[in-house]
Short mmCIF file of C-alpha atoms in Angstrom, two decimals:
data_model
loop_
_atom_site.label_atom_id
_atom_site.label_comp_id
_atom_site.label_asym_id
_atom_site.label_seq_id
_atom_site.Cartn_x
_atom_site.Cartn_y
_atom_site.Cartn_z
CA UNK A 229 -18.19 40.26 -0.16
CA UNK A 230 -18.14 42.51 2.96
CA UNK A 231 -14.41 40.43 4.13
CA UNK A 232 -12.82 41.84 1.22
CA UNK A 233 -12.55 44.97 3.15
CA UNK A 234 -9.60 47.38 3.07
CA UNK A 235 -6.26 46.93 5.84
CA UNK A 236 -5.05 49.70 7.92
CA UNK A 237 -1.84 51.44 6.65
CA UNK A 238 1.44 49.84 7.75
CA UNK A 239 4.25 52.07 8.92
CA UNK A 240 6.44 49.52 10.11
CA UNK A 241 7.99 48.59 6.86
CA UNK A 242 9.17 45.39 8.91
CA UNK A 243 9.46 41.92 7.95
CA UNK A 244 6.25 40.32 8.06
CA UNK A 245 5.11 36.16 9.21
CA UNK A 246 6.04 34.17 6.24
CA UNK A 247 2.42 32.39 4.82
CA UNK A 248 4.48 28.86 4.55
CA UNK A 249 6.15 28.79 7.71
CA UNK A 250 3.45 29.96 10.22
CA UNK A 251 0.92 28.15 8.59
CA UNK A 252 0.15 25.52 11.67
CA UNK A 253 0.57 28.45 13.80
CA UNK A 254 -2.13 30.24 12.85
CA UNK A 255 -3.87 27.04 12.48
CA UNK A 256 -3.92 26.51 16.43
CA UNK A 257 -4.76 29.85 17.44
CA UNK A 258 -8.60 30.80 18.10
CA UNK A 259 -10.84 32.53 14.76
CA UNK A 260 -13.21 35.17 15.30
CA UNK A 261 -15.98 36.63 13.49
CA UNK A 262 -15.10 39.16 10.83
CA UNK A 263 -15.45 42.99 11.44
CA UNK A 264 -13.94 42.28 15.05
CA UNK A 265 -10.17 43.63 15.10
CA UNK A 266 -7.56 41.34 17.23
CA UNK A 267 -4.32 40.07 16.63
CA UNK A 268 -5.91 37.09 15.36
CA UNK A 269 -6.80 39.00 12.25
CA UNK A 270 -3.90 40.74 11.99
CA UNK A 271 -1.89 37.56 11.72
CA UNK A 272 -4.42 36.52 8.59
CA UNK A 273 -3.40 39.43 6.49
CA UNK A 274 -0.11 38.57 7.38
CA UNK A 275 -0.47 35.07 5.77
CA UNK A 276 -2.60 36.21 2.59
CA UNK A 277 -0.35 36.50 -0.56
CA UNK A 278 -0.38 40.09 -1.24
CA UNK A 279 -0.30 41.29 1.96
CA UNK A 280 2.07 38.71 3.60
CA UNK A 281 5.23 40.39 3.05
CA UNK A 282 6.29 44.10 2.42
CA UNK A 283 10.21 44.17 2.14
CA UNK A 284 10.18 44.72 -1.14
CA UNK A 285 12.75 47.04 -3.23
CA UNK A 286 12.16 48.80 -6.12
CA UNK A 287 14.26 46.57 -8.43
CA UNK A 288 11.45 44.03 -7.54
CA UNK A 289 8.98 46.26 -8.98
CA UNK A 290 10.84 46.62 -11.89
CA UNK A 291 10.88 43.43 -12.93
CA UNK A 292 7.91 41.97 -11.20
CA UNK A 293 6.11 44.68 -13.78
CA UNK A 294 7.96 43.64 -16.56
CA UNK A 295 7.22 39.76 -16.13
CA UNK A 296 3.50 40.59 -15.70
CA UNK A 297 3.67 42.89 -18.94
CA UNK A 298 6.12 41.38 -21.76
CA UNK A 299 4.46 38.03 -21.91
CA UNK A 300 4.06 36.15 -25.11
CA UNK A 301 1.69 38.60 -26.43
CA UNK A 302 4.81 40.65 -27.63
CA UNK A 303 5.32 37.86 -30.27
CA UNK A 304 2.40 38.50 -32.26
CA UNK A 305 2.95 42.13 -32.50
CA UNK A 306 4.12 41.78 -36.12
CA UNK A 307 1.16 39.75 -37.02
CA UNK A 308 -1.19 42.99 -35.76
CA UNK A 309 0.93 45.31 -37.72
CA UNK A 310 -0.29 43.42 -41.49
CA UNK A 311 -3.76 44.55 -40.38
CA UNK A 312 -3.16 47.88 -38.77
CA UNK A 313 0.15 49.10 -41.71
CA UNK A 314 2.63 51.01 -40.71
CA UNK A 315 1.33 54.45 -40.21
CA UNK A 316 -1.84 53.35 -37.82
CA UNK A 317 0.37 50.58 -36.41
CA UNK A 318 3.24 52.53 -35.25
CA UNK A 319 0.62 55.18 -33.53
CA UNK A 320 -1.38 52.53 -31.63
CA UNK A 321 1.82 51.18 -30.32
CA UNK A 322 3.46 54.69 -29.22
CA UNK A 323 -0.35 55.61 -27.71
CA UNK A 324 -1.08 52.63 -26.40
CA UNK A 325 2.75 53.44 -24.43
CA UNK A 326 1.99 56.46 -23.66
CA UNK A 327 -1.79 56.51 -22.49
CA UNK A 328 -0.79 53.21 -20.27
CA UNK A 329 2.06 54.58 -18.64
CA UNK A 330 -0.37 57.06 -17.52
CA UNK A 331 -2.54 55.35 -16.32
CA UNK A 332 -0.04 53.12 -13.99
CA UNK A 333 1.31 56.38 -12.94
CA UNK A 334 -2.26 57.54 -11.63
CA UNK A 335 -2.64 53.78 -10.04
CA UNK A 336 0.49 54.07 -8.40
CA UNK A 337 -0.28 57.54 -7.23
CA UNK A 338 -3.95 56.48 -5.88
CA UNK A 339 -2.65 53.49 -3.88
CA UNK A 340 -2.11 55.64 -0.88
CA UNK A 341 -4.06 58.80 -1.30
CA UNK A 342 -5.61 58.42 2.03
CA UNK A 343 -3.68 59.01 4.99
CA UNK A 344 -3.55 56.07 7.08
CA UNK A 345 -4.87 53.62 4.10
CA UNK A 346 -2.81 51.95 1.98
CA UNK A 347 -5.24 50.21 -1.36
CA UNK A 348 -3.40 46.97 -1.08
CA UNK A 349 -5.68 45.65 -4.01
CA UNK A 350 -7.16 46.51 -7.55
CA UNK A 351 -10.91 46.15 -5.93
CA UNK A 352 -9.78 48.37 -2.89
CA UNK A 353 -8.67 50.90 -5.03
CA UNK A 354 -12.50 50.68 -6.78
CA UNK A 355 -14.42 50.46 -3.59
CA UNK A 356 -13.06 53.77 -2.72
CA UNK A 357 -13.59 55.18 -5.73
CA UNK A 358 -17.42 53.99 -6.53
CA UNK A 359 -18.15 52.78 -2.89
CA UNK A 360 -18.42 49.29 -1.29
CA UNK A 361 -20.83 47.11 -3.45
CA UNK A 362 -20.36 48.88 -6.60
CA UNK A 363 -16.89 48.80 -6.48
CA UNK A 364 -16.29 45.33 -6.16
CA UNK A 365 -18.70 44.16 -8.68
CA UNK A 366 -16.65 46.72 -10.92
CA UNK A 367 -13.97 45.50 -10.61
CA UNK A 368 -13.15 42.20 -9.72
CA UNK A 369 -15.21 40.24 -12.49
CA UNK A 370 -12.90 41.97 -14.93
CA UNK A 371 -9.79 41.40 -12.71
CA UNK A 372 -10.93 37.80 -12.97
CA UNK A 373 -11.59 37.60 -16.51
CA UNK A 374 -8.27 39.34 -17.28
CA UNK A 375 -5.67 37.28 -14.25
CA UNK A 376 -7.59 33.54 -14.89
CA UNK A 377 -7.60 34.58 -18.81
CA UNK A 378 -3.99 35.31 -18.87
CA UNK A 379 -3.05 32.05 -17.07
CA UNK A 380 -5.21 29.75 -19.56
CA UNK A 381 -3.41 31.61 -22.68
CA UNK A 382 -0.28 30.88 -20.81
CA UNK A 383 -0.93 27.48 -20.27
CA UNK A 384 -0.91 27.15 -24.04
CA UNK A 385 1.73 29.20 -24.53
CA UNK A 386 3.88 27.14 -22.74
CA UNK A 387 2.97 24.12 -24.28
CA UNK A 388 3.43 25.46 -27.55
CA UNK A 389 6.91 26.83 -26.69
CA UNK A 390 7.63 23.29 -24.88
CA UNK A 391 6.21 21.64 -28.31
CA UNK A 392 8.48 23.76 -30.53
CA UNK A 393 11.34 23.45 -28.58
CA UNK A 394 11.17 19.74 -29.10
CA UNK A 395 10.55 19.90 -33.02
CA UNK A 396 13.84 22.06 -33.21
CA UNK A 397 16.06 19.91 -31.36
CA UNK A 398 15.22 16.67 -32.27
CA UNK A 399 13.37 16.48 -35.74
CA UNK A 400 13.29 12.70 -35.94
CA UNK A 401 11.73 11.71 -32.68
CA UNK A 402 8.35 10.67 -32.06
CA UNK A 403 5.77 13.07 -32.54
CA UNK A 404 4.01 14.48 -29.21
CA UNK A 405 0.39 15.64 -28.95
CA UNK A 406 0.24 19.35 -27.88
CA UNK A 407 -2.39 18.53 -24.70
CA UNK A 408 0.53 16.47 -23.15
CA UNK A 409 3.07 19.14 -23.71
CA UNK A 410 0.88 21.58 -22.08
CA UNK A 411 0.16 19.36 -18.92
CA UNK A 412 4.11 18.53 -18.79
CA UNK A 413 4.02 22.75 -18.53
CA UNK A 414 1.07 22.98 -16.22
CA UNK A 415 2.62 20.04 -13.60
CA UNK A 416 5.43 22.92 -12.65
CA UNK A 417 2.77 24.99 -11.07
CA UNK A 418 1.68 22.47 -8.72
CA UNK A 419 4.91 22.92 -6.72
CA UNK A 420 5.49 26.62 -7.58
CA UNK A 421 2.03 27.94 -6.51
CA UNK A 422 2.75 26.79 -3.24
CA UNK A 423 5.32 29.91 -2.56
CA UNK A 424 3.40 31.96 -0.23
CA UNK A 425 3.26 35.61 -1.19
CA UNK A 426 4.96 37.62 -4.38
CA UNK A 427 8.32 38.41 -2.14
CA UNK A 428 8.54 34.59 -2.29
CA UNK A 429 8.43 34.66 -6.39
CA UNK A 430 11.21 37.28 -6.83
CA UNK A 431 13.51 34.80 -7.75
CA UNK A 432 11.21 33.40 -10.41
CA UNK A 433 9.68 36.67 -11.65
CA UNK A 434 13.50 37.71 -12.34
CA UNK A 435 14.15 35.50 -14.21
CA UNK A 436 10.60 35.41 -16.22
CA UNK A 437 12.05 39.26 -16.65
CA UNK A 438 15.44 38.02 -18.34
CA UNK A 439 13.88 35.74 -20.51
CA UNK A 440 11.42 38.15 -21.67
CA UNK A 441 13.99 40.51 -22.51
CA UNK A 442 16.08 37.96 -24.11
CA UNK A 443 13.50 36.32 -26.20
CA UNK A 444 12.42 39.65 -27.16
CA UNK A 445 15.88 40.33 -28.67
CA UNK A 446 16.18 36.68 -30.38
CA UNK A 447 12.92 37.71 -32.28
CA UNK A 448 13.91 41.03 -33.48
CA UNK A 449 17.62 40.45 -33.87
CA UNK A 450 16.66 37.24 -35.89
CA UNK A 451 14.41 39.00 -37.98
CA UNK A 452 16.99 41.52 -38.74
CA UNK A 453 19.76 39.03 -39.73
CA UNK A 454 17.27 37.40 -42.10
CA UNK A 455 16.46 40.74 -43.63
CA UNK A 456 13.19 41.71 -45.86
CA UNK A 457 12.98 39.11 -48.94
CA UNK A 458 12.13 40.31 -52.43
CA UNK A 459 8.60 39.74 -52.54
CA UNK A 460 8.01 41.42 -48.98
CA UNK A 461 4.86 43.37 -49.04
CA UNK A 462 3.26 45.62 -46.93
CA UNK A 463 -0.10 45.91 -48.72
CA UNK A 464 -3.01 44.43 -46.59
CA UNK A 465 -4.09 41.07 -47.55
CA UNK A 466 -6.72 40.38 -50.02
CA UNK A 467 -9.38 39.61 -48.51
CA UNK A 468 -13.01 41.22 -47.92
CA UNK A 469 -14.17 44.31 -46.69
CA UNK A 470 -15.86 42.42 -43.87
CA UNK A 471 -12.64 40.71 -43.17
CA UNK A 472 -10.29 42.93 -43.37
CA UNK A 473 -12.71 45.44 -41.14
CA UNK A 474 -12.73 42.32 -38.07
CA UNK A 475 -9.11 41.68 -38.56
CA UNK A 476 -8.53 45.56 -37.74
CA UNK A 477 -10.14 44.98 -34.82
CA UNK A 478 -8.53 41.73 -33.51
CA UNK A 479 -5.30 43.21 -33.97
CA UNK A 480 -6.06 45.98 -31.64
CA UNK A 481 -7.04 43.46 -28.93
CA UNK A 482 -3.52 41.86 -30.00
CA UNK A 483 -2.27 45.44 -28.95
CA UNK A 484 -4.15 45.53 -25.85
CA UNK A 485 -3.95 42.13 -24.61
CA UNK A 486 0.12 43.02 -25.09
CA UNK A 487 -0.26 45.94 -21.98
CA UNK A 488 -2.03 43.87 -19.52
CA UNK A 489 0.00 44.96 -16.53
CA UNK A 490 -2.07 47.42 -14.56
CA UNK A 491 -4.08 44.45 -13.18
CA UNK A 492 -1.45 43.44 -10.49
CA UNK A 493 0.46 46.61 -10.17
CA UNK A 494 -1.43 47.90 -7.14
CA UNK A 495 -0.55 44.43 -5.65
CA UNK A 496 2.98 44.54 -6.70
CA UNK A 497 3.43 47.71 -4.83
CA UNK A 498 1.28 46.35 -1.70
CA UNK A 499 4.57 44.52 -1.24
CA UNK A 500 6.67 47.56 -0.95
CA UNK A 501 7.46 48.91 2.79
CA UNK A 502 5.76 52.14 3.46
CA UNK A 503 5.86 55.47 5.82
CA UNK A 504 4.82 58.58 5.75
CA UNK A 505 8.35 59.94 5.18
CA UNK A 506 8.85 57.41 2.41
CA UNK A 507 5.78 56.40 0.97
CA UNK A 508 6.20 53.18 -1.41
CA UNK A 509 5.18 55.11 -4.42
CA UNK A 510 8.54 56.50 -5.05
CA UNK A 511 10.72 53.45 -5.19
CA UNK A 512 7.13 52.22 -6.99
CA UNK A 513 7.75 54.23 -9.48
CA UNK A 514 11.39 53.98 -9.98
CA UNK A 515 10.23 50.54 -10.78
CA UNK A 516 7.79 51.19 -12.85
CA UNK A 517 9.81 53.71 -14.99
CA UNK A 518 12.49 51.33 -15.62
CA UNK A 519 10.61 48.34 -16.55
CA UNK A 520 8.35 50.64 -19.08
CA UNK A 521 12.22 51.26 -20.97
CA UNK A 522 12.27 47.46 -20.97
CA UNK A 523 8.69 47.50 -22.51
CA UNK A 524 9.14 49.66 -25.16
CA UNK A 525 12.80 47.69 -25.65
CA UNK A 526 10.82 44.69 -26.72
CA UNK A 527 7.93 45.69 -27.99
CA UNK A 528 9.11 48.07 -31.20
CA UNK A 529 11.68 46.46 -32.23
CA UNK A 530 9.74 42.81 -32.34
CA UNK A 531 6.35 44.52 -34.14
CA UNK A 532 8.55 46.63 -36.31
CA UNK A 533 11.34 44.90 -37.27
CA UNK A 534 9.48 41.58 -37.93
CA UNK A 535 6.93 43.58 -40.38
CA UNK A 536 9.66 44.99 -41.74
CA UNK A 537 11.00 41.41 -42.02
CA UNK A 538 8.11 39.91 -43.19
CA UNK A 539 5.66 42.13 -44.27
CA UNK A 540 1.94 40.93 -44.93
CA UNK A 541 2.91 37.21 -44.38
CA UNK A 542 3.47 37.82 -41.17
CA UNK A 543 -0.20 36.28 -40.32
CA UNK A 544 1.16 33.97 -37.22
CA UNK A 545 0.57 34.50 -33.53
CA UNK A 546 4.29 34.26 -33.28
CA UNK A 547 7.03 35.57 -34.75
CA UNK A 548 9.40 32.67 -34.02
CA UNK A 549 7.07 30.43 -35.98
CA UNK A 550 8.67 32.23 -38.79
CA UNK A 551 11.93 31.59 -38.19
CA UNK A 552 14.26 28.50 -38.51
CA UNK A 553 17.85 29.84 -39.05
CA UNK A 554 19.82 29.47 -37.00
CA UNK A 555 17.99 26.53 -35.42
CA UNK A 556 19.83 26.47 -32.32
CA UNK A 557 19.14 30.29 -31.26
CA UNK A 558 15.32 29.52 -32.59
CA UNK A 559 14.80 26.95 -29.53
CA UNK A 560 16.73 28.86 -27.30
CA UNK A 561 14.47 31.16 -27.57
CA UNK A 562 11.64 28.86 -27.64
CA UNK A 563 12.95 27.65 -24.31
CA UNK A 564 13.02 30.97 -22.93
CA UNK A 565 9.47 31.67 -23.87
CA UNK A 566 8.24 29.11 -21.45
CA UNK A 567 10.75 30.03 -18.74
CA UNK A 568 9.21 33.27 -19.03
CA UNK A 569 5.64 32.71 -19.08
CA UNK A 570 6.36 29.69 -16.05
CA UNK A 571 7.25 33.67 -14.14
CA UNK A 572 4.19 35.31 -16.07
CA UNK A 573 1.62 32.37 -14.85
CA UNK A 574 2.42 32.69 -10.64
CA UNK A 575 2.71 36.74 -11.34
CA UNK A 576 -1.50 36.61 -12.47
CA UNK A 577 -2.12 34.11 -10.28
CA UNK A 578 -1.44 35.45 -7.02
CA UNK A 579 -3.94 38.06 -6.81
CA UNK A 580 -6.05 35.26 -7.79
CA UNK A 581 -5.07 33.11 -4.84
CA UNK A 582 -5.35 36.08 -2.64
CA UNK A 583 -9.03 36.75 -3.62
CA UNK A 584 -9.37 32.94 -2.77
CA UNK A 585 -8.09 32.83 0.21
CA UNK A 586 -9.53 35.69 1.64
CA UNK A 587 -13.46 34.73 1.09
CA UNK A 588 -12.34 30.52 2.22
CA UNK A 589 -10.69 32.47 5.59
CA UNK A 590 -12.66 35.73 6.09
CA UNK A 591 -15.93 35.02 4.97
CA UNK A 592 -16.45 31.09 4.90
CA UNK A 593 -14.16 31.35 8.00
CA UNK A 594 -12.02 28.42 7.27
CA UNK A 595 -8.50 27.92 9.07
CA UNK A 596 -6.06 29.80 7.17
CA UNK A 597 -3.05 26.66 7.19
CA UNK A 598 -0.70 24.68 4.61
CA UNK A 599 -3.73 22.37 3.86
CA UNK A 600 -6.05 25.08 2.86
CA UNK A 601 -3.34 26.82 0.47
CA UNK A 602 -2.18 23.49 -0.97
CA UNK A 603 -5.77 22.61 -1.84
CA UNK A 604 -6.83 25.51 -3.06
CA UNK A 605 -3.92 26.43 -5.35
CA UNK A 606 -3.63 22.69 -6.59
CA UNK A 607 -7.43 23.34 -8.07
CA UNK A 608 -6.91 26.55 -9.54
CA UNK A 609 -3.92 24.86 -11.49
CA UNK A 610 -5.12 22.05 -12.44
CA UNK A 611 -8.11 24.01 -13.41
CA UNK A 612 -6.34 26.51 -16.07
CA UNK A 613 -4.33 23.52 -17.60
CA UNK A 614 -7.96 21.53 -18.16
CA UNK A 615 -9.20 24.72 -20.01
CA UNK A 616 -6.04 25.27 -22.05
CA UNK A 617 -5.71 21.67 -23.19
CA UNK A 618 -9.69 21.89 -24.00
CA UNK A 619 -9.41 25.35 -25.81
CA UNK A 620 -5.97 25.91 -27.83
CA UNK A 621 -6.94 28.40 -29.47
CA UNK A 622 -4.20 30.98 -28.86
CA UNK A 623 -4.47 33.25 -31.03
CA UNK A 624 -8.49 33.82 -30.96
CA UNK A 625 -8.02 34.03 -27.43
CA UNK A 626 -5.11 37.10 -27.61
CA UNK A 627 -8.67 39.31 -29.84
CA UNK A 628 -10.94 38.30 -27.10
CA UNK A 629 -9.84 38.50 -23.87
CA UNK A 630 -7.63 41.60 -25.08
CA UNK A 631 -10.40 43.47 -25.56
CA UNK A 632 -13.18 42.17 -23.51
CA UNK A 633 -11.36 42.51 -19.94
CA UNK A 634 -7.23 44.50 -20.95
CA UNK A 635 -8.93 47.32 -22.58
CA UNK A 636 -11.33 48.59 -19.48
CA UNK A 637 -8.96 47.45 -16.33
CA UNK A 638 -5.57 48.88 -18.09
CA UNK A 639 -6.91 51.95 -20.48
CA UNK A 640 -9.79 53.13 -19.03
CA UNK A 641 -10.98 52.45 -15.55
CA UNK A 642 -7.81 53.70 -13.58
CA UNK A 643 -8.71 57.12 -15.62
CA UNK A 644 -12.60 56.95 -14.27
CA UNK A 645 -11.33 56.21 -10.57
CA UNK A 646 -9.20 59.93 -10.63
CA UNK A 647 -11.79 61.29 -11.76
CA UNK A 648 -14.28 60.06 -9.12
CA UNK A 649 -11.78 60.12 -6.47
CA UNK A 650 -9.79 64.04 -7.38
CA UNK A 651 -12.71 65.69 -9.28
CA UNK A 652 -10.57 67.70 -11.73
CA UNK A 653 -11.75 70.96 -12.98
CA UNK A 654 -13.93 70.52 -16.51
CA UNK A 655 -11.62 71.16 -19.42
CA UNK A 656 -8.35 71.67 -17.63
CA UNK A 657 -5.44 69.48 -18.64
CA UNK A 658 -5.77 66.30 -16.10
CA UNK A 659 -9.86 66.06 -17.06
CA UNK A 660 -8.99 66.38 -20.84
CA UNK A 661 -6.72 63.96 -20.46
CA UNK A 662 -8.43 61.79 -18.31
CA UNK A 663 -11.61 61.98 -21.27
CA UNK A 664 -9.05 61.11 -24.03
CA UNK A 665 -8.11 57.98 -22.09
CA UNK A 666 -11.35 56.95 -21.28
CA UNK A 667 -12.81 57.67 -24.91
CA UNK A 668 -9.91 55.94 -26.52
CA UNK A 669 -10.35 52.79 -24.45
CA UNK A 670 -13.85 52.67 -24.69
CA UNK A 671 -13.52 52.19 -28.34
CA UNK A 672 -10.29 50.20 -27.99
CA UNK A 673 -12.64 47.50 -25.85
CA UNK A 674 -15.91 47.36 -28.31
CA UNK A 675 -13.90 46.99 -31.44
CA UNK A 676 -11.29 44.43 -30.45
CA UNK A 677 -14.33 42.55 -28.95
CA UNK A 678 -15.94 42.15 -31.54
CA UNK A 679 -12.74 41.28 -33.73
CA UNK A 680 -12.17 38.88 -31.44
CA UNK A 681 -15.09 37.24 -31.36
CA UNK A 682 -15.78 37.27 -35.23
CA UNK A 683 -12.70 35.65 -35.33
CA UNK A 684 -13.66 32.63 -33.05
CA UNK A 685 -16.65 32.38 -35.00
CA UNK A 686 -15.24 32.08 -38.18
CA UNK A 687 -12.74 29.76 -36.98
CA UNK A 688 -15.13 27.79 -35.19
CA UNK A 689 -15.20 24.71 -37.47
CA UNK A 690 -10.95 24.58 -37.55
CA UNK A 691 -10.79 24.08 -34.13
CA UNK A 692 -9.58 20.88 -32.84
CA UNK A 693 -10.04 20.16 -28.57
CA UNK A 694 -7.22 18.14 -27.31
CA UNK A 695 -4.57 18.19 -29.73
#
């Protein structure tokens, strides 16, 4: 793991080789063993994805962040409201806000702390925090879990949305299976993981970002306009203690898996020019500011207008299954849902891709080239469609992976690198904080776990593979 090593700082802020188009270059020229600095080297973190371009603005932050974060985990936010009520469910959303805007502040802070080091990566950051070895076994299993997890929910999403669309505009055609809806979604990847680097994505990512926002609106504003029926209620279902205990908990991974952005944010920023004059964490966070307005933009007003809506039957993992009037503006939004997670899908997988990369080039010390990149990509797509045609369990998969792998990597562990890395004095405001965070999360990550799990479990015997 030793060639996943951390990259000088880079004060040029200049335009950088473009991974598609100097492929066969770098191809031709002579490799060297790792450890031993040349041009040669150079040129290969030029061509990786996160590193292969830094002329980013901030406005690409912005929405880069807000693609990665609004995905379609904002549409079951009414569904975790039956089980959390209004009182605990409006104060996990506004915490959950607030304590993960804090944490991307400190990430965003920590990305250049060292003079003359820019933490390009999430695993950088960690190997400077709890050293070499430790760091990476830290933090890229869970970086893994969270990126590859993201993409396989995705991959349903989108052939949910895709199926649903269909339904909507054309109720008399022939039934489709789901699996063949979600490979129709997963063949788009094959050509759009082959842009190089996340400069390359803008153009997709901003529009993933309008969609979001847009969708977002259609589910609220629709729920408004069909208003709270007469025999809305906001009770909690009757069910068991036991059940309604484990459904407590999957809804808070529902919450968590909803602010899953801190996992490419470092990555995001890598992308940003830097100097020491103008370090990228300024325009960074002019980015990040804005697309956390955005956040909260969608978020309350889809979890709490659509309980308000719909109240305790409101047990869907999205809110648009709900509603059919006016059928037009239904699939629209529908439509915009896979748009949106087509954006969300390259977004996760390009730090995925980069880790890839890097170990085939740096460590297996493969020729970094067109063929390599084609190959490799192709695989990891074809891969995450195979799963989420296997496993459609969307839902079930929100509980789990939202609390297994969002919880630690976005509420917990950026607060346990500050305080490895700054050391803040017991009991003053930043370690109290800090301890709140990490407490908070802690819990946040065994509960929803195990609500997630329960849930798959109990479920187990509904399942169908390959629907």
């Amino acid at each position: 793991m030793g060639s996943l090593s951390r990259r000088p700082f880079d004060v040029s802020g200049g335009d950088h080789y473009d991974g598609m188009k100097n492929a066969h270059k770098l191809q031709s020229q002579d490799y060297i063993e790792e450890g031993k600095p040349s041009r040669t080297m150079k040129n290969v973190d030029d061509w990786l994805p996160v590193t292969g371009s830094r002329n980013a603005k901030w406005w690409y932050a912005a929405f880069h962040n807000v693609t990665a974060m609004v995905g379609a985990g904002v549409l079951s936010l009414p569904a975790a409201m039956v089980y959390l009520g209004w009182g605990p469910g409006v104060a996990v959303m506004v915490i959950s806000w607030i304590i993960t805007l804090y944490t991307l502040w400190q990430m965003v802070e920590m990305h250049e702390m060292v003079p003359g080091k820019r933490f390009d990566r999430y695993h950088e950051l960690g190997q400077q925090a709890f050293g070499e070895k430790l760091g990476l076994w830290i933090v890229i299993p869970q970086q893994l879990i969270v990126e590859v997890g993201v993409d396989i929910v995705y991959m349903v999403t989108g052939g949910k949305s895709l199926k649903n669309f269909y339904s909507l505009v054309c109720k008399d055609c022939k039934h489709i299976r789901q699996s063949y809806w979600i490979l129709i979604f997963g063949s788009v990847h094959f050509f759009l993981a082959q842009l190089p680097n996340f400069n390359s994505i803008a153009g997709v990512s901003l529009a993933a970002a309008v969609m979001s926002l847009s969708y977002s609106t259609i589910a609220w504003g629709a729920s408004a306009h069909h208003g709270r029926g007469p025999g809305v209620s906001y009770g909690y279902p009757h069910q068991t203690t036991a059940d309604t205990i484990f459904n407590v908990f999957n809804a808070l991974g529902q919450v968590a898996f909803a602010y899953a952005g801190h996992n490419v944010v470092l990555e995001i920023q890598a992308t940003i020019p830097s100097t020491p004059q103008k370090p990228s964490k300024i325009p960074m966070w002019r980015g990040v500011v804005v697309a956390y307005i955005i956040v909260a933009l969608c978020y309350f007003p889809v979890a709490f207008v659509g309980y308000w809506a719909f109240g305790n039957d409101t047990t869907f993992d999205n809110v648009l299954g709900k509603l059919q009037h006016p059928t037009w503006l239904i699939a629209a939004a529908n439509l915009m849902v896979v748009i949106h997670v087509i954006g969300s899908y390259q977004i996760y997988a390009m730090p995925v891709f980069d880790m890839l990369e890097t170990v085939l080039v740096k460590k297996l010390h493969l020729p970094p080239g067109l063929t390599l990149r084609i190959i490799v990509r192709s695989l990891y797509v074809a891969l995450t469609c195979f799963i989420g045609i296997t496993l459609p369990f969307f839902g079930d998969l929100l509980g789990f992976f939202g609390g297994f792998a969002f919880a630690p990597t976005t509420f917990f562990l950026p607060c346990c690198m500050w305080l490895a890395v700054y050391k803040p004095k017991p009991f003053s405001l930043s370690w109290m904080a800090n301890w709140i965070s990490i407490i908070l999360g802690v819990l946040l990550m065994l509960v929803s776990s195990i609500g997630g799990l329960r849930s798959i479990i109990r479920d187990a015997s509904k399942y169908q593979f390959y629907q």
